[in-house]
């Protein structure tokens, strides 16, 4: 491919003509009946420093959330611990009205309480109609299987990115079982966005930003992959969402596959 054609197809340029790039990441139906575009957004970075308190720029945080919807994002990850409560209050202010919780994920299995009791509580919330689907976070295959004996599991949210892959088994299991896999820290908390970082060579080859290569790699790894990159800036949100327009070929995937941390 000539340099010229490659330049014309950079994710940034195509983004200018595609107002809803997140729709190009494909669709995954959570629990079989809640369809989302696979490239989502993580709201943790909308809080203050150290995931604590109000953001430095509240207006920008609200703008990020509203821009995310404009860009076609319809999967937003949040937790009451972010702030605490700050990311959820921002989401309410920016995006209400919305109704029941479509996906409720157990942040961690509490080791001090019977796991079956925790899974049973999730089942009760679901049967009472308070939550549509149930997920888990930071779990291994045995834990997913134990939970599934009590309540259907629609998603698993584990730490996973190009340089941190200890959840490879859980990802393979989710792919086989058609369970959504939501990698948190998809940009390795920003390390994979750096121009001098581990993705610089691949990014130059495809004429894209390193963050976009990191996200496109995730999207291509599995059809159940639902990345939720976090940012507090509209500019970064737009750059990240345009990753849905970047198609990586097998030679780049092979190169990245060898690049484990
Ligand atoms: N289940 C769990 O236990 C768990 C744990 C942690 C996180 N999470 C979820 O996972 C989401 C993703 O994780 P994360 O946000 O911590 O990490 P991440 O997505 O790997 O990286 C976010 C960091 O990268 C920076 N960044 C994002 N896009 C960028 C770009 N295009 N260029 C340069 N810098 C960029 C952000 O700073 P700027 O704000 O400056 O853009 C931010 O500091 C969270 O938001 C949260 O919803 C879940």
CSV table of C-alpha atoms and ligand atoms in Angstrom, one decimal:
chain,number,residue,atom,x,y,z
A,1,UNK,CA,0.0,0.0,0.0
A,2,UNK,CA,1.5,3.4,-0.9
A,3,UNK,CA,2.2,5.9,1.8
A,4,UNK,CA,-0.4,8.2,0.2
A,5,UNK,CA,-3.3,5.7,0.3
A,6,UNK,CA,-2.3,4.7,3.8
A,7,UNK,CA,-2.5,8.3,4.9
A,8,UNK,CA,-6.0,8.7,3.5
A,9,UNK,CA,-7.2,5.7,5.5
A,10,UNK,CA,-5.8,6.6,8.9
A,11,UNK,CA,-8.4,6.3,11.6
A,12,UNK,CA,-8.2,10.0,12.3
A,13,UNK,CA,-9.1,10.9,8.7
A,14,UNK,CA,-11.9,8.4,8.3
A,15,UNK,CA,-13.2,9.6,11.6
A,16,UNK,CA,-13.9,13.0,10.0
A,17,UNK,CA,-16.3,11.3,7.6
A,18,UNK,CA,-17.8,8.8,10.1
A,19,UNK,CA,-19.7,10.6,12.8
A,20,UNK,CA,-20.3,7.4,14.8
A,21,UNK,CA,-17.1,5.3,14.7
A,22,UNK,CA,-18.0,3.2,17.7
A,23,UNK,CA,-20.7,1.5,15.6
A,24,UNK,CA,-17.9,0.2,13.3
A,25,UNK,CA,-16.5,-1.9,16.2
A,26,UNK,CA,-19.2,-4.5,15.7
A,27,UNK,CA,-22.1,-5.4,18.0
A,28,UNK,CA,-22.2,-7.9,20.9
A,29,UNK,CA,-25.5,-8.8,22.6
A,30,UNK,CA,-24.9,-8.9,26.4
A,31,UNK,CA,-26.8,-11.8,27.8
A,32,UNK,CA,-28.2,-12.4,24.3
A,33,UNK,CA,-30.6,-9.4,24.4
A,34,UNK,CA,-28.8,-6.1,25.2
A,35,UNK,CA,-26.9,-5.2,22.1
A,36,UNK,CA,-23.9,-2.9,22.5
A,37,UNK,CA,-21.2,-1.6,20.2
A,38,UNK,CA,-18.1,-3.4,21.1
A,39,UNK,CA,-15.9,-0.3,21.8
A,40,UNK,CA,-17.2,1.2,25.0
A,41,UNK,CA,-16.0,3.7,27.5
A,42,UNK,CA,-14.7,3.5,31.1
A,43,UNK,CA,-15.8,6.3,33.4
A,44,UNK,CA,-13.2,5.9,36.2
A,45,UNK,CA,-11.0,8.6,34.8
A,46,UNK,CA,-13.7,11.2,35.0
A,47,UNK,CA,-13.0,11.6,38.7
A,48,UNK,CA,-10.3,13.6,40.6
A,49,UNK,CA,-6.7,12.5,40.9
A,50,UNK,CA,-6.2,9.0,42.3
A,51,UNK,CA,-9.9,8.2,41.4
A,52,UNK,CA,-10.9,10.4,44.3
A,53,UNK,CA,-13.3,13.3,44.4
A,54,UNK,CA,-14.5,15.7,41.8
A,55,UNK,CA,-12.7,16.1,38.4
A,56,UNK,CA,-10.5,19.1,37.9
A,57,UNK,CA,-12.7,20.1,34.9
A,58,UNK,CA,-16.3,19.1,35.5
A,59,UNK,CA,-17.5,20.7,32.2
A,60,UNK,CA,-15.0,18.6,30.2
A,61,UNK,CA,-16.1,15.4,32.1
A,62,UNK,CA,-19.7,16.1,31.1
A,63,UNK,CA,-18.7,16.8,27.6
A,64,UNK,CA,-16.7,13.5,27.4
A,65,UNK,CA,-19.9,11.6,28.4
A,66,UNK,CA,-22.1,13.4,25.9
A,67,UNK,CA,-19.5,13.1,23.1
A,68,UNK,CA,-19.2,9.4,23.8
A,69,UNK,CA,-22.9,8.9,23.0
A,70,UNK,CA,-22.6,11.1,19.8
A,71,UNK,CA,-19.7,8.9,18.7
A,72,UNK,CA,-21.9,5.8,18.9
A,73,UNK,CA,-20.8,4.4,22.3
A,74,UNK,CA,-23.5,2.7,24.2
A,75,UNK,CA,-21.5,0.7,26.8
A,76,UNK,CA,-20.3,2.7,29.8
A,77,UNK,CA,-18.6,1.1,32.7
A,78,UNK,CA,-18.8,2.8,36.2
A,79,UNK,CA,-18.6,1.8,39.8
A,80,UNK,CA,-19.8,3.5,43.1
A,81,UNK,CA,-16.1,3.4,44.2
A,82,UNK,CA,-15.1,5.8,41.5
A,83,UNK,CA,-15.0,9.1,43.4
A,84,UNK,CA,-16.8,7.5,45.4
A,85,UNK,CA,-20.1,8.1,43.6
A,86,UNK,CA,-18.6,10.9,41.4
A,87,UNK,CA,-18.6,9.1,38.1
A,88,UNK,CA,-22.1,7.8,38.6
A,89,UNK,CA,-23.4,11.3,39.5
A,90,UNK,CA,-21.7,12.7,36.4
A,91,UNK,CA,-23.3,10.0,34.3
A,92,UNK,CA,-26.7,10.9,35.8
A,93,UNK,CA,-26.2,14.6,35.1
A,94,UNK,CA,-25.0,14.1,31.6
A,95,UNK,CA,-27.1,11.3,30.4
A,96,UNK,CA,-30.4,10.8,32.3
A,97,UNK,CA,-33.1,9.6,31.9
A,98,UNK,CA,-32.3,5.9,31.7
A,99,UNK,CA,-34.1,3.0,33.4
A,100,UNK,CA,-33.1,-0.3,35.1
A,101,UNK,CA,-29.4,-1.3,35.3
A,102,UNK,CA,-28.7,-3.4,32.1
A,103,UNK,CA,-25.6,-5.0,33.5
A,104,UNK,CA,-24.5,-5.3,37.1
A,105,UNK,CA,-21.0,-6.7,37.8
A,106,UNK,CA,-19.7,-7.9,41.1
A,107,UNK,CA,-16.6,-5.8,41.5
A,108,UNK,CA,-14.7,-8.5,43.4
A,109,UNK,CA,-15.8,-11.8,45.0
A,110,UNK,CA,-15.4,-11.0,48.8
A,111,UNK,CA,-13.2,-13.7,50.2
A,112,UNK,CA,-14.8,-13.2,53.7
A,113,UNK,CA,-18.2,-14.1,52.5
A,114,UNK,CA,-19.5,-17.4,51.0
A,115,UNK,CA,-19.1,-17.0,47.2
A,116,UNK,CA,-22.3,-18.9,46.6
A,117,UNK,CA,-24.2,-16.4,48.9
A,118,UNK,CA,-22.8,-13.6,46.7
A,119,UNK,CA,-23.9,-15.3,43.5
A,120,UNK,CA,-27.3,-16.0,45.1
A,121,UNK,CA,-27.7,-12.3,45.8
A,122,UNK,CA,-27.0,-11.5,42.2
A,123,UNK,CA,-29.6,-14.1,41.1
A,124,UNK,CA,-32.1,-12.5,43.5
A,125,UNK,CA,-31.5,-9.0,42.1
A,126,UNK,CA,-32.0,-10.3,38.7
A,127,UNK,CA,-35.2,-12.2,39.5
A,128,UNK,CA,-36.6,-9.1,41.2
A,129,UNK,CA,-36.1,-7.2,37.9
A,130,UNK,CA,-33.6,-4.7,39.5
A,131,UNK,CA,-30.8,-5.7,37.1
A,132,UNK,CA,-31.1,-7.3,33.6
A,133,UNK,CA,-27.8,-9.1,33.4
A,134,UNK,CA,-25.1,-10.1,35.8
A,135,UNK,CA,-21.3,-10.1,35.4
A,136,UNK,CA,-18.1,-10.7,37.4
A,137,UNK,CA,-14.8,-8.9,37.7
A,138,UNK,CA,-11.3,-10.3,38.3
A,139,UNK,CA,-12.2,-13.9,38.2
A,140,UNK,CA,-10.7,-17.1,36.9
A,141,UNK,CA,-12.4,-19.9,35.0
A,142,UNK,CA,-13.2,-22.0,38.1
A,143,UNK,CA,-14.9,-19.0,39.7
A,144,UNK,CA,-16.9,-18.2,36.5
A,145,UNK,CA,-18.1,-21.8,36.4
A,146,UNK,CA,-19.0,-21.8,40.1
A,147,UNK,CA,-21.1,-18.6,39.6
A,148,UNK,CA,-22.8,-20.0,36.5
A,149,UNK,CA,-24.2,-22.9,38.6
A,150,UNK,CA,-26.2,-20.3,40.4
A,151,UNK,CA,-26.8,-17.4,38.1
A,152,UNK,CA,-26.3,-16.8,34.3
A,153,UNK,CA,-23.1,-14.8,33.8
A,154,UNK,CA,-23.3,-12.4,30.9
A,155,UNK,CA,-19.9,-10.7,31.2
A,156,UNK,CA,-16.5,-11.0,32.8
A,157,UNK,CA,-14.4,-7.9,33.4
A,158,UNK,CA,-10.7,-8.7,34.0
A,159,UNK,CA,-7.5,-6.7,33.7
A,160,UNK,CA,-6.2,-7.4,30.2
A,161,UNK,CA,-4.2,-5.6,27.5
A,162,UNK,CA,-1.4,-6.1,25.1
A,163,UNK,CA,1.3,-6.3,27.8
A,164,UNK,CA,-0.7,-7.9,30.6
A,165,UNK,CA,-2.3,-11.1,29.6
A,166,UNK,CA,-2.7,-13.3,32.7
A,167,UNK,CA,-6.4,-13.7,31.9
A,168,UNK,CA,-5.8,-15.5,28.6
A,169,UNK,CA,-7.6,-18.6,29.9
A,170,UNK,CA,-10.7,-16.6,31.0
A,171,UNK,CA,-10.8,-14.9,27.7
A,172,UNK,CA,-10.7,-18.2,25.8
A,173,UNK,CA,-13.4,-19.5,28.0
A,174,UNK,CA,-15.6,-16.4,27.4
A,175,UNK,CA,-15.0,-16.6,23.7
A,176,UNK,CA,-16.1,-20.3,23.7
A,177,UNK,CA,-19.2,-19.6,25.9
A,178,UNK,CA,-20.2,-16.3,24.2
A,179,UNK,CA,-19.7,-14.4,27.4
A,180,UNK,CA,-18.8,-10.7,27.0
A,181,UNK,CA,-15.1,-10.1,28.0
A,182,UNK,CA,-14.5,-6.5,29.2
A,183,UNK,CA,-10.8,-5.8,29.5
A,184,UNK,CA,-10.1,-3.1,32.1
A,185,UNK,CA,-6.9,-1.1,31.8
A,186,UNK,CA,-7.1,-1.7,28.0
A,187,UNK,CA,-4.4,1.0,27.5
A,188,UNK,CA,-2.3,-0.2,30.4
A,189,UNK,CA,-3.4,2.9,32.3
A,190,UNK,CA,-1.9,5.1,29.5
A,191,UNK,CA,1.4,3.3,28.9
A,192,UNK,CA,0.2,2.0,25.6
A,193,UNK,CA,-0.7,5.5,24.4
A,194,UNK,CA,2.9,6.8,24.5
A,195,UNK,CA,4.6,7.7,21.2
A,196,UNK,CA,7.9,6.2,22.5
A,197,UNK,CA,6.2,3.2,24.0
A,198,UNK,CA,6.0,-0.5,23.0
A,199,UNK,CA,3.5,0.2,20.1
A,200,UNK,CA,5.5,2.8,18.3
A,201,UNK,CA,6.7,0.6,15.5
A,202,UNK,CA,3.3,-1.0,14.8
A,203,UNK,CA,1.6,2.4,15.0
A,204,UNK,CA,4.0,3.8,12.4
A,205,UNK,CA,3.4,0.8,10.1
A,206,UNK,CA,-0.4,1.3,10.1
A,207,UNK,CA,-0.2,5.1,10.3
A,208,UNK,CA,-2.3,5.3,13.5
A,209,UNK,CA,-1.8,6.3,17.1
A,210,UNK,CA,-0.4,3.7,19.6
A,211,UNK,CA,-3.7,3.9,21.6
A,212,UNK,CA,-5.6,3.0,18.4
A,213,UNK,CA,-3.4,0.0,17.7
A,214,UNK,CA,-3.8,-1.2,21.3
A,215,UNK,CA,-7.6,-1.0,21.0
A,216,UNK,CA,-7.8,-2.4,17.5
A,217,UNK,CA,-5.7,-5.4,18.6
A,218,UNK,CA,-8.2,-6.1,21.4
A,219,UNK,CA,-11.2,-5.8,19.1
A,220,UNK,CA,-9.6,-8.3,16.7
A,221,UNK,CA,-8.6,-10.8,19.4
A,222,UNK,CA,-12.1,-12.0,20.1
A,223,UNK,CA,-15.7,-11.2,19.0
A,224,UNK,CA,-16.7,-11.1,22.7
A,225,UNK,CA,-14.1,-8.4,23.5
A,226,UNK,CA,-15.6,-5.2,24.8
A,227,UNK,CA,-12.8,-2.7,25.6
A,228,UNK,CA,-13.7,0.3,27.9
A,229,UNK,CA,-10.8,2.8,27.5
A,230,UNK,CA,-10.9,5.6,30.1
A,231,UNK,CA,-10.2,9.2,29.5
A,232,UNK,CA,-11.1,12.6,30.9
A,233,UNK,CA,-10.6,14.4,27.6
A,234,UNK,CA,-12.8,14.7,24.5
A,235,UNK,CA,-9.7,14.7,22.3
A,236,UNK,CA,-8.5,11.4,23.6
A,237,UNK,CA,-12.1,9.9,23.5
A,238,UNK,CA,-12.3,10.8,19.8
A,239,UNK,CA,-8.9,9.3,19.1
A,240,UNK,CA,-9.7,6.1,21.0
A,241,UNK,CA,-13.1,5.6,19.4
A,242,UNK,CA,-11.6,6.0,15.9
A,243,UNK,CA,-9.7,2.8,16.7
A,244,UNK,CA,-12.9,1.0,15.6
A,245,UNK,CA,-12.0,2.1,12.0
A,246,UNK,CA,-8.6,0.5,12.1
A,247,UNK,CA,-8.3,-3.0,10.7
A,248,UNK,CA,-5.1,-4.8,11.6
A,249,UNK,CA,-3.8,-7.4,9.1
A,250,UNK,CA,-2.4,-10.8,10.1
A,251,UNK,CA,1.2,-9.6,9.9
A,252,UNK,CA,0.6,-6.8,12.4
A,253,UNK,CA,-1.4,-9.1,14.7
A,254,UNK,CA,1.5,-11.6,14.6
A,255,UNK,CA,4.0,-8.9,15.5
A,256,UNK,CA,1.8,-7.7,18.4
A,257,UNK,CA,1.2,-11.3,19.5
A,258,UNK,CA,4.9,-11.6,20.1
A,259,UNK,CA,5.0,-8.4,22.1
A,260,UNK,CA,3.9,-9.7,25.5
A,261,UNK,CA,5.0,-7.8,28.6
B,1,LIG,N1,-13.3,-4.0,37.3
B,1,LIG,C1,-12.2,-3.4,37.8
B,1,LIG,O1,-11.7,-3.8,38.9
B,1,LIG,C2,-11.7,-2.1,37.2
B,1,LIG,C3,-10.4,-1.6,37.6
B,1,LIG,C4,-9.9,-0.5,37.0
B,1,LIG,C5,-10.6,0.1,36.0
B,1,LIG,N2,-11.8,-0.4,35.6
B,1,LIG,C6,-12.6,0.2,34.4
B,1,LIG,O2,-11.7,0.1,33.3
B,1,LIG,C7,-11.7,1.4,32.6
B,1,LIG,C8,-10.4,1.5,31.8
B,1,LIG,O3,-9.3,1.6,32.7
B,1,LIG,P1,-8.5,3.0,33.0
B,1,LIG,O4,-9.3,4.1,32.5
B,1,LIG,O5,-8.0,2.9,34.4
B,1,LIG,O6,-7.2,2.7,32.1
B,1,LIG,P2,-6.9,2.7,30.5
B,1,LIG,O7,-8.1,2.9,29.7
B,1,LIG,O8,-5.9,1.6,30.2
B,1,LIG,O9,-6.0,4.1,30.4
B,1,LIG,C9,-6.6,5.3,30.8
B,1,LIG,C10,-5.5,6.3,31.0
B,1,LIG,O10,-4.9,6.6,29.7
B,1,LIG,C11,-5.0,8.0,29.3
B,1,LIG,N3,-5.5,8.0,27.9
B,1,LIG,C12,-6.6,7.5,27.5
B,1,LIG,N4,-6.7,7.7,26.1
B,1,LIG,C13,-5.5,8.3,25.8
B,1,LIG,C14,-5.0,8.8,24.5
B,1,LIG,N5,-5.7,8.6,23.4
B,1,LIG,N6,-3.8,9.4,24.5
B,1,LIG,C15,-3.1,9.6,25.7
B,1,LIG,N7,-3.6,9.2,26.9
B,1,LIG,C16,-4.8,8.5,26.9
B,1,LIG,C17,-6.0,8.6,30.3
B,1,LIG,O11,-5.6,9.9,30.6
B,1,LIG,P3,-6.5,11.2,30.1
B,1,LIG,O12,-7.6,11.3,31.0
B,1,LIG,O13,-5.5,12.3,30.1
B,1,LIG,O14,-6.9,10.9,28.7
B,1,LIG,C18,-5.9,7.7,31.5
B,1,LIG,O15,-4.9,8.1,32.4
B,1,LIG,C19,-11.9,2.4,33.8
B,1,LIG,O16,-12.2,3.7,33.3
B,1,LIG,C20,-12.9,1.7,34.6
B,1,LIG,O17,-14.2,2.0,34.1
B,1,LIG,C21,-12.3,-1.5,36.2
